[in-house]
């Protein structure tokens, strides 16, 4: 079964520089919302992209993330995918 939306940050694990986000969607009819959250639920990054089949973007953080494990949430309409992000 293929998810309607898939995405990840690379490289992973990574530092705070040169993080890239790659998303592949089955349709382009809805905006794509991306969030990076701490395990405790604190929002560290939020970005919305217009509907697209493919996104490959550099992530620019307002503030450096402390080392640890974070959650990457990617949502388009009712479709949601999650991944772990490790900052070293």
Coordinates of C-alpha atoms in Angstrom, one line a residue, residues 1-86:
X1 CA 0.0 0.0 0.0
X2 CA 1.4 3.4 -1.0
X3 CA 0.6 6.4 1.1
X4 CA -1.0 9.3 -0.6
X5 CA 1.9 11.5 0.7
X6 CA 5.4 10.6 1.8
X7 CA 8.2 12.8 3.0
X8 CA 11.4 12.9 5.0
X9 CA 14.3 15.2 5.9
X10 CA 17.8 14.4 4.8
X11 CA 20.4 13.8 5.8
X12 CA 19.1 12.2 9.0
X13 CA 20.7 12.3 11.5
X14 CA 21.8 15.8 10.8
X15 CA 23.0 19.1 12.3
X16 CA 21.0 22.3 12.0
X17 CA 22.5 23.3 8.7
X18 CA 21.9 21.9 5.3
X19 CA 18.7 20.1 6.1
X20 CA 16.5 19.3 3.1
X21 CA 12.9 18.3 3.0
X22 CA 11.6 16.0 0.3
X23 CA 7.9 15.3 -0.2
X24 CA 6.2 13.2 -2.8
X25 CA 2.4 13.4 -3.1
X26 CA -0.1 11.4 -5.1
X27 CA -2.1 14.6 -5.9
X28 CA -1.6 18.3 -6.0
X29 CA -5.1 19.5 -5.1
X30 CA -4.4 20.7 -1.5
X31 CA -1.7 22.6 0.3
X32 CA 0.9 20.6 2.2
X33 CA 1.6 21.5 5.8
X34 CA 5.0 20.5 7.4
X35 CA 5.8 20.7 11.1
X36 CA 8.8 19.8 13.2
X37 CA 7.9 19.1 16.8
X38 CA 9.7 18.0 19.9
X39 CA 8.7 14.7 21.5
X40 CA 6.9 16.8 24.2
X41 CA 4.8 18.5 21.4
X42 CA 6.5 21.9 21.2
X43 CA 6.3 23.3 17.6
X44 CA 9.7 24.3 16.2
X45 CA 9.0 24.7 12.5
X46 CA 5.9 25.1 10.4
X47 CA 5.7 25.7 6.7
X48 CA 2.9 25.4 4.2
X49 CA 3.5 24.7 0.5
X50 CA 1.0 25.0 -2.3
X51 CA -0.2 21.7 -3.7
X52 CA 2.5 19.9 -5.6
X53 CA 3.5 16.4 -6.6
X54 CA 7.1 16.8 -5.6
X55 CA 9.0 19.2 -3.2
X56 CA 12.7 19.3 -2.5
X57 CA 13.4 22.4 -0.3
X58 CA 16.1 23.5 2.1
X59 CA 14.8 23.9 5.6
X60 CA 15.7 27.2 7.3
X61 CA 15.1 27.3 11.0
X62 CA 14.5 30.5 13.0
X63 CA 16.5 29.0 15.9
X64 CA 18.9 26.0 16.0
X65 CA 17.4 22.9 17.5
X66 CA 19.1 21.3 20.5
X67 CA 20.4 17.8 19.9
X68 CA 17.6 15.2 20.3
X69 CA 14.8 13.4 18.6
X70 CA 12.0 15.4 16.8
X71 CA 8.9 14.5 14.9
X72 CA 8.3 15.5 11.3
X73 CA 4.6 15.7 10.5
X74 CA 3.5 16.2 6.8
X75 CA -0.2 16.6 6.1
X76 CA -2.2 17.2 2.9
X77 CA -5.9 17.2 3.4
X78 CA -6.8 14.0 5.4
X79 CA -3.4 12.4 4.5
X80 CA -0.7 12.4 7.2
X81 CA 2.7 10.9 7.3
X82 CA 5.2 11.1 10.2
X83 CA 8.9 10.5 10.5
X84 CA 11.6 10.9 13.2
X85 CA 14.3 13.6 12.8
X86 CA 17.5 13.2 14.8

